[in-house]
């Protein structure tokens, strides 16, 4: 008999959620995770809680408060004398939030009677896992195993991370002083979010993006509006660049890149490399026991998230698709329920994307470009936040809501938002799309006044050409 019904490898948002759901469904569960904090103590929650979603949002909020106080408070009649910030306090606040939440996962494990095994897991065979930690090696056995080992930052050879002058996202969350000149390679979610943090605190930020389009995966009207707004805030974003070298010299980073004007030089005090993340299967021994891994290093799974070994599943960043915490968590629920004999599936078409700039960028479903490429005839409703009473009251009127609906059936196919609280507003669009709502359904639903959600309502009315306030 095995030690456990289920062993989960990795306690990020995919793994810890899978472990909790398995336990709720009466499985005997252990979760192996190797993450340690700066004091060498186990810290659950994976990338998301330790060095990802949570610490980045903590710094985004702190830096926004400072930016607001400096640039926007006066128009509300609020004046500060000697406005200042203390980076050490800001970092300590962030670290405290991380500690509280990671300890929260430990409490949830205790409450759900999940055994937490701290160490690095490696497959011995399809049912035995070796765990290495400071105390040595041990072995556990399980009937079923869920791999949720996540991802790590992608490195590029032309910019070697030294964790001082050239850093990845983890280093960029831990700057103890504000760099005067900050370079970022990659204008994706991390580049824009961490670029925003340090720009609001006073860095001159230059972002170098390889793709010719800014935010190529987003609706391009939204991307254009966001780029304009970020430029106003001081973020210099150069698209269509090819960085050929980044050399540390005299405590500076000298960057050479090519754009359509030829070779360019940029000198910065710190450089963040944010060019994506790669799956984490190093030293896991997965391939050795017959689990299939594709060329990009992602574990290959079928619709049930089952690997080539029938009793072993994989979820979260390590299997690819959108590298998002909520996508991994939902896969965790789905696999746990399958292991308990329930029939579950999840809808990848309605995974929401959010980039936490100010204001935020959020979307779900298809973009206009994708619909055109798929030859789908669509109608568009677009409502600007400048016409929203609530956005005006907030003093944040940039951006818009765009709703795309099938021109025949009126079914909502995509919703794209750039504006204040887009991260919260997008949930209404996700619910509508999950329930296969038409734009008319959304247009007929009463929205409270004055709220930002009225912008969604108006955009839905706009699909039928009958907006009231614009
Ligand atoms: P992870 O969170 O990476 O967890 C994997 C865990 O497995 C880790 O603890 C790791 O140490 C452990 N592990 C790996 N190998 C082994 C082994 N052999 N033995 C034992 N343990 C092992 N996503 C969002 O949805 N929203 C956001 O706002 C957001 N912001 C982000 C900001 C930043 C700066 C970064 C870097 C990422 C952000 N992400 C965000 C992405 C999000 O963090 C990931 O999509 C998510 O953490 C993936 O979850 P996961 O459980 O698959 O893997
Ligand atoms: P990303 O894939 O979002 O963006 C990387 C960017 O770097 C892309 O625009 C890409 O074109 C560019 N790039 C790649 N190679 C380059 C090069 N050599 N030179 C210049 N540009 C280059 O990746 P990320 O920003 O590193 O984030 C990693 C993952 O974490 C993403 O999958 C993202 O979904 C997730 N994440 C999500 C959030 C969020 O949900 N708010 C926040 C942060 C990170």
Coordinates of C-alpha atoms and ligand atoms in Angstrom, one line a residue:
X1 CA 0.0 0.0 0.0
X2 CA 1.3 3.5 -0.8
X3 CA 2.0 6.1 1.8
X4 CA -0.5 8.5 0.2
X5 CA -3.4 8.4 -2.2
X6 CA -2.0 11.6 -3.8
X7 CA 1.4 13.4 -3.7
X8 CA 1.5 16.8 -5.2
X9 CA 5.0 18.1 -6.3
X10 CA 5.0 21.9 -6.0
X11 CA 3.0 24.2 -3.7
X12 CA 2.3 27.1 -6.0
X13 CA -1.2 28.2 -6.9
X14 CA -1.7 25.1 -9.0
X15 CA -0.2 22.6 -6.5
X16 CA -1.5 23.9 -3.2
X17 CA -5.1 24.2 -4.6
X18 CA -4.9 20.7 -6.0
X19 CA -3.7 19.4 -2.6
X20 CA -6.5 21.1 -0.7
X21 CA -9.2 20.0 -3.2
X22 CA -7.9 16.4 -3.0
X23 CA -8.1 16.5 0.8
X24 CA -11.6 17.9 0.7
X25 CA -12.5 14.9 -1.5
X26 CA -11.2 12.5 1.3
X27 CA -7.8 11.7 -0.2
X28 CA -4.7 11.2 2.0
X29 CA -2.4 13.9 0.6
X30 CA 1.2 15.1 0.8
X31 CA 2.6 18.1 -0.9
X32 CA 6.4 18.3 -1.6
X33 CA 7.8 21.8 -2.1
X34 CA 11.4 23.0 -2.1
X35 CA 10.9 26.8 -1.7
X36 CA 12.8 28.4 1.2
X37 CA 12.7 32.0 2.4
X38 CA 15.8 34.0 3.1
X39 CA 16.2 32.3 6.5
X40 CA 16.1 28.8 4.9
X41 CA 12.6 28.2 6.2
X42 CA 10.0 26.5 4.0
X43 CA 7.7 29.0 2.4
X44 CA 4.6 27.7 0.6
X45 CA 2.8 29.4 -2.3
X46 CA 5.4 29.0 -5.1
X47 CA 6.3 31.8 -7.5
X48 CA 3.0 33.5 -7.1
X49 CA 3.1 34.2 -3.4
X50 CA 6.8 34.4 -2.9
X51 CA 8.2 36.3 -5.9
X52 CA 5.3 36.9 -8.3
X53 CA 1.7 38.0 -8.2
X54 CA 1.6 39.1 -4.5
X55 CA 4.8 41.0 -4.0
X56 CA 4.5 42.7 -7.3
X57 CA 1.0 43.9 -6.5
X58 CA 2.1 45.1 -3.0
X59 CA 4.8 47.3 -4.7
X60 CA 2.4 48.4 -7.4
X61 CA 0.0 49.6 -4.7
X62 CA 2.6 51.3 -2.6
X63 CA 4.2 53.1 -5.7
X64 CA 0.7 54.1 -6.9
X65 CA -0.1 55.8 -3.6
X66 CA 3.1 57.8 -3.9
X67 CA 2.4 58.6 -7.6
X68 CA -1.1 59.6 -6.8
X69 CA 0.0 61.8 -3.9
X70 CA 2.6 63.5 -6.0
X71 CA 0.7 63.9 -9.3
X72 CA -3.0 63.7 -8.7
X73 CA -3.8 64.6 -5.1
X74 CA -3.6 68.3 -5.7
X75 CA -6.6 68.2 -8.1
X76 CA -8.6 66.7 -5.2
X77 CA -7.6 69.6 -3.1
X78 CA -5.1 67.5 -1.1
X79 CA -1.7 69.0 -0.6
X80 CA 1.4 67.4 1.0
X81 CA 4.4 69.2 2.3
X82 CA 7.7 67.3 2.1
X83 CA 6.1 64.3 0.4
X84 CA 8.6 61.5 0.6
X85 CA 8.8 57.7 0.7
X86 CA 11.0 55.2 2.5
X87 CA 11.9 52.3 0.3
X88 CA 12.9 50.1 3.3
X89 CA 9.4 50.5 4.8
X90 CA 7.8 49.7 1.4
X91 CA 9.9 46.6 1.0
X92 CA 9.2 45.5 4.6
X93 CA 5.5 45.9 4.0
X94 CA 5.7 43.8 0.9
X95 CA 7.7 41.1 2.7
X96 CA 5.2 41.1 5.6
X97 CA 2.3 40.5 3.2
X98 CA 4.2 37.6 1.5
X99 CA 5.0 36.1 4.9
X100 CA 1.4 36.3 6.1
X101 CA 0.0 34.7 3.0
X102 CA 2.6 32.0 2.7
X103 CA 2.0 31.1 6.4
X104 CA -1.7 31.2 5.5
X105 CA -1.1 28.3 3.1
X106 CA 0.7 26.4 5.9
X107 CA -2.4 26.9 8.0
X108 CA -4.7 25.7 5.2
X109 CA -2.5 22.6 4.9
X110 CA -2.8 21.9 8.6
X111 CA -6.6 22.5 8.6
X112 CA -7.0 20.1 5.6
X113 CA -4.6 17.5 7.1
X114 CA -2.2 17.8 4.2
X115 CA 1.4 16.6 5.0
X116 CA 3.9 19.2 3.8
X117 CA 7.3 17.7 2.9
X118 CA 10.0 20.3 2.5
X119 CA 12.6 19.4 -0.1
X120 CA 13.3 18.7 -3.7
X121 CA 11.4 15.8 -5.3
X122 CA 12.8 13.5 -7.9
X123 CA 11.0 10.5 -9.5
X124 CA 12.4 7.1 -8.7
X125 CA 9.6 5.4 -10.7
X126 CA 5.9 5.9 -11.4
X127 CA 4.9 5.7 -7.7
X128 CA 8.1 6.4 -5.7
X129 CA 9.6 9.9 -5.2
X130 CA 12.9 10.7 -3.5
X131 CA 12.9 13.9 -1.4
X132 CA 16.2 15.6 -0.7
X133 CA 16.6 18.3 1.9
X134 CA 19.1 19.5 4.6
X135 CA 18.4 16.3 6.6
X136 CA 19.3 14.0 3.8
X137 CA 17.1 11.8 1.5
X138 CA 13.9 10.0 2.1
X139 CA 11.3 8.3 -0.1
X140 CA 7.5 8.5 -0.3
X141 CA 5.1 6.5 -2.4
X142 CA 1.7 7.5 -3.9
X143 CA -1.0 6.0 -6.0
X144 CA -1.4 9.2 -7.9
X145 CA 1.1 12.1 -8.4
X146 CA 0.3 15.6 -9.6
X147 CA 3.3 17.6 -11.0
X148 CA 2.9 21.3 -10.3
X149 CA 6.6 22.4 -10.4
X150 CA 5.8 25.7 -12.2
X151 CA 8.3 27.8 -14.1
X152 CA 11.4 29.9 -13.7
X153 CA 12.6 33.1 -15.5
X154 CA 13.9 32.6 -19.0
X155 CA 17.6 33.8 -19.4
X156 CA 19.1 35.2 -22.5
X157 CA 22.8 34.8 -23.2
X158 CA 23.4 38.5 -24.1
X159 CA 22.4 39.7 -20.7
X160 CA 23.7 37.5 -17.9
X161 CA 21.9 37.9 -14.6
X162 CA 24.4 38.9 -11.9
X163 CA 21.7 39.7 -9.3
X164 CA 23.1 43.1 -8.8
X165 CA 23.2 45.2 -12.0
X166 CA 21.3 42.8 -14.3
X167 CA 18.4 41.1 -12.5
X168 CA 15.3 39.0 -13.3
X169 CA 11.9 39.7 -11.8
X170 CA 12.9 38.4 -8.4
X171 CA 15.8 40.8 -8.2
X172 CA 13.6 43.7 -9.5
X173 CA 11.2 43.1 -6.6
X174 CA 14.0 43.6 -4.1
X175 CA 15.8 46.8 -5.2
X176 CA 16.8 48.6 -1.9
X177 CA 17.3 51.9 -3.7
X178 CA 15.5 53.4 -6.7
X179 CA 17.8 53.1 -9.8
X180 CA 18.2 56.5 -11.5
X181 CA 18.1 54.9 -15.0
X182 CA 16.4 51.5 -15.3
X183 CA 16.4 49.4 -18.5
X184 CA 14.0 46.5 -19.0
X185 CA 14.2 43.9 -21.8
X186 CA 10.7 42.7 -22.6
X187 CA 7.4 44.7 -22.6
X188 CA 5.3 41.9 -21.3
X189 CA 3.3 41.7 -18.0
X190 CA 6.5 41.8 -15.8
X191 CA 8.2 44.5 -17.8
X192 CA 5.2 46.8 -17.7
X193 CA 4.3 46.1 -14.0
X194 CA 7.8 46.3 -12.5
X195 CA 8.7 49.1 -15.0
X196 CA 5.7 51.0 -13.6
X197 CA 6.7 50.4 -10.0
X198 CA 10.1 51.9 -10.4
X199 CA 9.1 54.6 -12.8
X200 CA 6.5 55.9 -10.2
X201 CA 9.2 56.0 -7.6
X202 CA 11.4 58.1 -9.8
X203 CA 13.4 55.9 -12.2
X204 CA 13.8 56.9 -15.8
X205 CA 12.6 53.6 -17.4
X206 CA 13.4 52.4 -20.9
X207 CA 11.7 49.2 -22.1
X208 CA 13.1 47.4 -25.1
X209 CA 10.7 45.0 -26.8
X210 CA 11.6 42.7 -29.6
X211 CA 8.1 42.5 -31.2
X212 CA 7.1 45.2 -33.6
X213 CA 3.7 45.6 -32.0
X214 CA 3.2 46.6 -28.4
X215 CA 1.3 43.9 -26.4
X216 CA 0.8 41.9 -29.5
X217 CA -1.5 39.4 -27.7
X218 CA -3.9 42.2 -26.6
X219 CA -6.5 44.1 -28.6
X220 CA -4.5 46.6 -30.5
X221 CA -6.7 49.6 -29.9
X222 CA -6.4 48.9 -26.2
X223 CA -2.6 48.4 -26.5
X224 CA -2.3 51.8 -28.3
X225 CA -4.3 53.6 -25.6
X226 CA -2.2 51.9 -22.9
X227 CA 1.1 52.7 -24.6
X228 CA 0.1 56.4 -24.9
X229 CA -0.9 56.6 -21.2
X230 CA 2.3 54.8 -20.1
X231 CA 4.4 57.2 -22.1
X232 CA 2.7 60.1 -20.4
X233 CA 3.7 58.5 -17.1
X234 CA 7.3 58.4 -18.2
X235 CA 7.8 54.9 -19.5
X236 CA 9.9 54.9 -22.7
X237 CA 8.8 51.9 -24.7
X238 CA 10.8 50.9 -27.8
X239 CA 9.3 48.1 -29.9
X240 CA 11.0 46.2 -32.8
X241 CA 14.3 46.2 -31.0
X242 CA 17.0 43.6 -31.1
X243 CA 19.3 43.7 -28.0
X244 CA 22.7 42.4 -29.0
X245 CA 24.6 43.0 -25.7
X246 CA 24.3 44.2 -22.2
X247 CA 27.7 44.6 -20.5
X248 CA 28.4 45.7 -16.9
X249 CA 31.1 48.3 -16.8
X250 CA 32.0 50.8 -14.1
X251 CA 28.9 50.0 -12.1
X252 CA 26.6 50.7 -15.1
X253 CA 25.0 48.5 -17.8
X254 CA 25.9 49.4 -21.4
X255 CA 23.2 48.0 -23.7
X256 CA 23.5 47.8 -27.4
X257 CA 20.5 47.3 -29.5
X258 CA 19.3 47.6 -33.1
X259 CA 16.0 49.2 -34.2
X260 CA 14.8 50.5 -37.5
X261 CA 17.1 53.5 -37.2
X262 CA 20.2 51.3 -36.8
X263 CA 22.5 50.6 -33.8
X264 CA 21.6 52.3 -30.5
X265 CA 23.3 52.5 -27.2
X266 CA 21.6 52.8 -23.8
X267 CA 23.4 53.1 -20.4
X268 CA 21.4 52.3 -17.3
X269 CA 22.1 51.7 -13.6
X270 CA 20.1 48.5 -13.4
X271 CA 18.6 46.2 -16.1
X272 CA 15.7 43.9 -15.6
X273 CA 15.4 40.9 -18.0
X274 CA 11.7 40.0 -18.4
X275 CA 11.5 37.9 -21.5
X276 CA 9.1 35.2 -20.3
X277 CA 9.3 32.1 -18.1
X278 CA 10.2 28.5 -18.9
X279 CA 8.8 25.3 -17.4
X280 CA 10.6 23.9 -14.4
X281 CA 11.4 20.2 -14.8
X282 CA 15.1 20.3 -14.1
X283 CA 16.4 17.3 -12.1
X284 CA 12.8 16.1 -11.6
X285 CA 13.6 12.8 -13.3
X286 CA 10.3 12.9 -15.2
X287 CA 11.5 12.1 -18.7
X288 CA 13.6 9.2 -17.2
X289 CA 10.4 7.4 -16.0
X290 CA 8.6 7.8 -19.3
X291 CA 6.8 11.2 -18.9
X292 CA 6.8 13.0 -22.3
X293 CA 8.3 16.5 -22.4
X294 CA 8.1 18.7 -25.5
X295 CA 10.9 20.7 -27.1
X296 CA 10.0 23.8 -25.0
X297 CA 10.4 21.7 -21.8
X298 CA 6.6 21.6 -21.1
X299 CA 5.2 18.3 -19.7
X300 CA 2.8 16.9 -22.3
X301 CA -0.7 16.1 -21.0
X302 CA -4.0 15.0 -22.5
X303 CA -7.4 16.7 -22.0
X304 CA -7.6 15.2 -18.5
X305 CA -4.1 16.7 -17.7
X306 CA -2.8 13.2 -17.5
X307 CA 0.8 12.6 -18.6
X308 CA 2.1 9.6 -20.5
X309 CA 2.1 7.7 -17.2
X310 CA -1.6 7.1 -16.4
X311 CA -1.4 7.7 -12.7
X312 CA 0.7 11.0 -13.0
X313 CA -0.9 14.3 -13.9
X314 CA 0.6 17.8 -14.5
X315 CA -0.9 21.2 -14.0
X316 CA 0.0 24.9 -14.0
X317 CA 2.9 26.7 -15.7
X318 CA 4.8 23.4 -16.3
X319 CA 2.2 22.3 -18.9
X320 CA 2.1 25.6 -20.8
X321 CA -0.8 27.6 -22.0
X322 CA -1.3 31.0 -20.2
X323 CA 1.2 31.1 -17.4
X324 CA -1.3 32.5 -14.9
X325 CA -2.0 31.6 -11.3
X326 CA -5.8 31.3 -11.7
X327 CA -5.4 29.0 -14.8
X328 CA -3.1 26.7 -12.7
X329 CA -5.5 26.7 -9.7
X330 CA -8.4 25.7 -11.8
X331 CA -6.5 22.9 -13.4
X332 CA -5.7 21.8 -9.8
X333 CA -9.4 21.6 -8.9
X334 CA -10.1 19.8 -12.2
X335 CA -7.5 17.1 -11.6
X336 CA -8.4 16.6 -8.0
X337 CA -12.1 16.1 -8.9
X338 CA -11.2 13.6 -11.6
X339 CA -9.1 11.6 -9.1
X340 CA -12.2 11.5 -6.9
X341 CA -14.2 10.1 -9.8
X342 CA -16.0 13.3 -10.7
X343 CA -16.3 14.5 -14.4
X344 CA -15.0 18.0 -14.7
X345 CA -13.6 20.2 -17.4
X346 CA -12.5 23.7 -17.7
X347 CA -12.9 26.4 -20.3
X348 CA -9.7 27.9 -21.6
X349 CA -11.6 30.3 -23.8
X350 CA -12.7 32.3 -20.8
X351 CA -9.4 32.6 -18.9
X352 CA -9.1 36.4 -18.1
X353 CA -5.8 38.2 -18.6
X354 CA -4.9 41.3 -16.5
X355 CA -1.8 43.6 -16.6
X356 CA -1.7 45.7 -13.4
X357 CA -0.5 49.0 -14.9
X358 CA -2.3 52.2 -14.0
X359 CA -4.9 52.1 -15.2
X360 CA -5.2 48.3 -15.7
X361 CA -5.4 46.3 -18.9
X362 CA -7.7 43.3 -18.9
X363 CA -9.3 41.1 -21.5
X364 CA -11.1 37.8 -22.1
X365 CA -11.9 36.0 -25.3
X366 CA -11.0 36.9 -28.9
X367 CA -9.4 40.1 -30.1
X368 CA -10.6 41.9 -33.2
X369 CA -7.5 40.7 -35.1
X370 CA -8.2 37.1 -34.1
X371 CA -11.8 37.4 -35.3
X372 CA -10.7 38.9 -38.6
X373 CA -8.1 36.1 -39.0
X374 CA -10.9 33.5 -38.3
X375 CA -13.2 35.2 -40.8
X376 CA -15.8 35.8 -38.1
X377 CA -18.2 38.7 -38.7
X378 CA -18.5 40.7 -35.6
X379 CA -20.1 43.9 -34.1
X380 CA -18.2 46.3 -31.8
X381 CA -19.4 48.4 -28.9
X382 CA -16.9 50.8 -27.4
X383 CA -17.4 53.1 -24.5
X384 CA -14.8 55.6 -23.2
X385 CA -14.3 56.1 -19.5
X386 CA -14.2 59.8 -20.1
X387 CA -18.0 59.5 -20.4
X388 CA -18.3 57.6 -17.1
X389 CA -19.6 59.6 -14.1
X390 CA -17.8 57.3 -11.7
X391 CA -14.5 57.5 -13.6
X392 CA -14.8 61.3 -13.6
X393 CA -15.4 61.3 -9.8
X394 CA -12.3 59.1 -9.4
X395 CA -10.3 61.5 -11.6
X396 CA -9.2 58.6 -13.8
X397 CA -10.9 58.8 -17.1
X398 CA -8.3 57.2 -19.5
X399 CA -9.2 54.1 -21.5
X400 CA -12.3 52.4 -22.7
X401 CA -14.3 49.2 -22.8
X402 CA -14.6 47.3 -26.1
X403 CA -17.1 44.5 -26.6
X404 CA -17.0 42.2 -29.6
X405 CA -20.1 40.2 -30.4
X406 CA -21.0 37.8 -33.3
X407 CA -22.8 39.8 -35.9
X408 CA -25.4 37.1 -36.4
X409 CA -26.0 35.5 -33.0
X410 CA -24.9 38.5 -30.9
X411 CA -23.0 36.2 -28.6
X412 CA -20.1 38.0 -26.8
X413 CA -16.8 36.8 -28.2
X414 CA -14.3 39.1 -26.5
X415 CA -14.2 41.9 -24.0
X416 CA -11.2 44.3 -23.7
X417 CA -10.8 46.9 -21.1
X418 CA -8.1 49.6 -20.4
X419 CA -9.2 51.6 -17.5
X420 CA -9.5 52.0 -13.7
X421 CA -10.4 48.7 -12.0
X422 CA -10.3 46.7 -15.2
X423 CA -9.0 43.7 -13.2
X424 CA -12.3 43.6 -11.3
X425 CA -14.6 44.7 -14.2
X426 CA -13.4 41.8 -16.4
X427 CA -15.1 39.2 -14.1
X428 CA -18.5 40.4 -15.3
X429 CA -17.3 39.7 -18.9
X430 CA -16.0 36.3 -17.9
X431 CA -19.3 35.3 -16.3
X432 CA -21.2 36.6 -19.4
X433 CA -19.0 34.7 -21.8
X434 CA -19.1 31.5 -19.6
X435 CA -22.9 31.7 -19.7
X436 CA -22.7 32.3 -23.5
X437 CA -24.5 35.6 -23.0
X438 CA -25.3 37.9 -25.9
X439 CA -24.4 41.6 -25.9
X440 CA -28.2 42.2 -25.6
X441 CA -28.3 40.2 -22.3
X442 CA -25.6 42.4 -20.9
X443 CA -27.4 45.5 -22.2
X444 CA -30.6 44.5 -20.5
X445 CA -29.0 43.9 -17.1
X446 CA -29.4 46.7 -14.6
X447 CA -26.0 48.1 -13.5
X448 CA -25.8 50.2 -10.3
X449 CA -25.2 54.0 -10.8
X450 CA -22.7 55.4 -10.5
X451 CA -20.3 52.6 -11.1
X452 CA -17.4 51.8 -13.4
X453 CA -19.4 48.7 -14.5
X454 CA -21.8 51.0 -16.3
X455 CA -19.0 51.3 -18.9
X456 CA -19.5 47.6 -19.7
X457 CA -23.3 48.1 -19.9
X458 CA -22.8 51.1 -22.3
X459 CA -20.4 49.1 -24.5
X460 CA -23.0 46.3 -24.6
X461 CA -25.6 48.9 -25.7
X462 CA -23.0 50.1 -28.2
X463 CA -22.9 46.8 -29.9
X464 CA -26.5 47.6 -31.1
X465 CA -25.7 51.2 -31.7
X466 CA -27.7 52.6 -28.8
X467 CA -25.3 53.9 -26.2
X468 CA -26.9 56.5 -24.0
X469 CA -24.0 58.4 -22.6
X470 CA -21.6 58.6 -25.6
Ligands
LIG1 P1 4.8 28.0 -9.2 O1 4.0 29.1 -8.6 O2 6.0 28.3 -10.0 O3 5.1 26.9 -8.1 C1 5.9 25.8 -8.3 C2 6.4 25.3 -7.0 O4 7.0 24.0 -7.2 C3 7.5 26.2 -6.4 O5 7.3 26.4 -5.1 C4 8.8 25.4 -6.7 O6 9.8 25.7 -5.7 C5 8.3 24.0 -6.5 N1 9.1 23.0 -7.2 C6 9.6 23.0 -8.4 N2 10.3 21.9 -8.7 C7 10.3 21.1 -7.5 C8 10.8 19.9 -7.1 N3 11.5 19.1 -8.0 N4 10.6 19.5 -5.9 C9 9.8 20.2 -5.0 N5 9.3 21.4 -5.3 C10 9.5 21.9 -6.6 N6 0.0 35.4 -12.5 C11 -1.2 35.8 -12.4 O7 -2.2 35.1 -12.6 N7 -1.4 37.1 -11.9 C12 -0.4 37.9 -11.6 O8 -0.6 39.1 -11.2 C13 0.9 37.5 -11.8 N8 2.0 38.2 -11.5 C14 3.2 37.7 -11.6 C15 4.3 38.6 -11.3 C16 5.6 38.1 -11.4 C17 6.8 39.0 -11.0 C18 5.8 36.8 -11.8 C19 7.2 36.2 -11.8 C20 4.8 35.9 -12.1 C21 3.5 36.4 -12.0 N9 2.4 35.6 -12.4 C22 1.1 36.1 -12.2 C23 2.5 34.3 -12.8 C24 2.3 33.3 -11.7 O9 3.2 33.5 -10.6 C25 2.4 31.8 -12.2 O10 1.6 31.6 -13.3 C26 2.0 30.9 -11.1 O11 2.8 31.0 -9.9 C27 2.2 29.4 -11.6 O12 1.8 28.6 -10.6 P2 2.3 27.1 -10.5 O13 1.7 26.5 -9.3 O14 2.1 26.4 -11.8 O15 3.9 27.2 -10.3
LIG2 P1 5.7 37.8 -21.2 O1 5.6 36.6 -22.1 O2 4.5 38.4 -20.7 O3 6.5 39.0 -21.9 C1 7.8 38.8 -22.4 C2 8.0 39.9 -23.5 O4 9.4 39.9 -23.8 C3 7.3 39.7 -24.8 O5 6.6 40.9 -25.1 C4 8.4 39.2 -25.7 O6 8.1 39.6 -27.1 C5 9.5 40.0 -25.2 N1 10.8 39.4 -25.5 C6 11.2 38.1 -25.6 N2 12.5 38.0 -25.9 C7 13.0 39.3 -26.0 C8 14.3 39.8 -26.3 N3 15.3 39.0 -26.5 N4 14.4 41.1 -26.4 C9 13.3 42.0 -26.2 N5 12.1 41.5 -25.9 C10 11.9 40.2 -25.8 O7 6.7 37.4 -20.0 P2 7.0 38.1 -18.7 O8 6.6 39.5 -18.7 O9 8.5 37.8 -18.5 O10 6.2 37.3 -17.7 C11 6.4 35.9 -17.5 C12 5.1 35.2 -17.3 O11 4.5 35.6 -16.0 C13 4.0 35.5 -18.3 O12 3.6 34.3 -18.9 C14 2.9 36.2 -17.7 O13 1.7 35.7 -18.0 C15 3.2 35.9 -16.2 N6 2.9 37.2 -15.5 C16 1.6 37.5 -15.4 C17 1.2 38.7 -14.7 C18 -0.2 39.1 -14.7 O14 -1.1 38.2 -14.9 N7 -0.5 40.3 -14.3 C19 2.2 39.5 -14.2 C20 3.5 39.1 -14.4 C21 3.8 37.9 -15.0

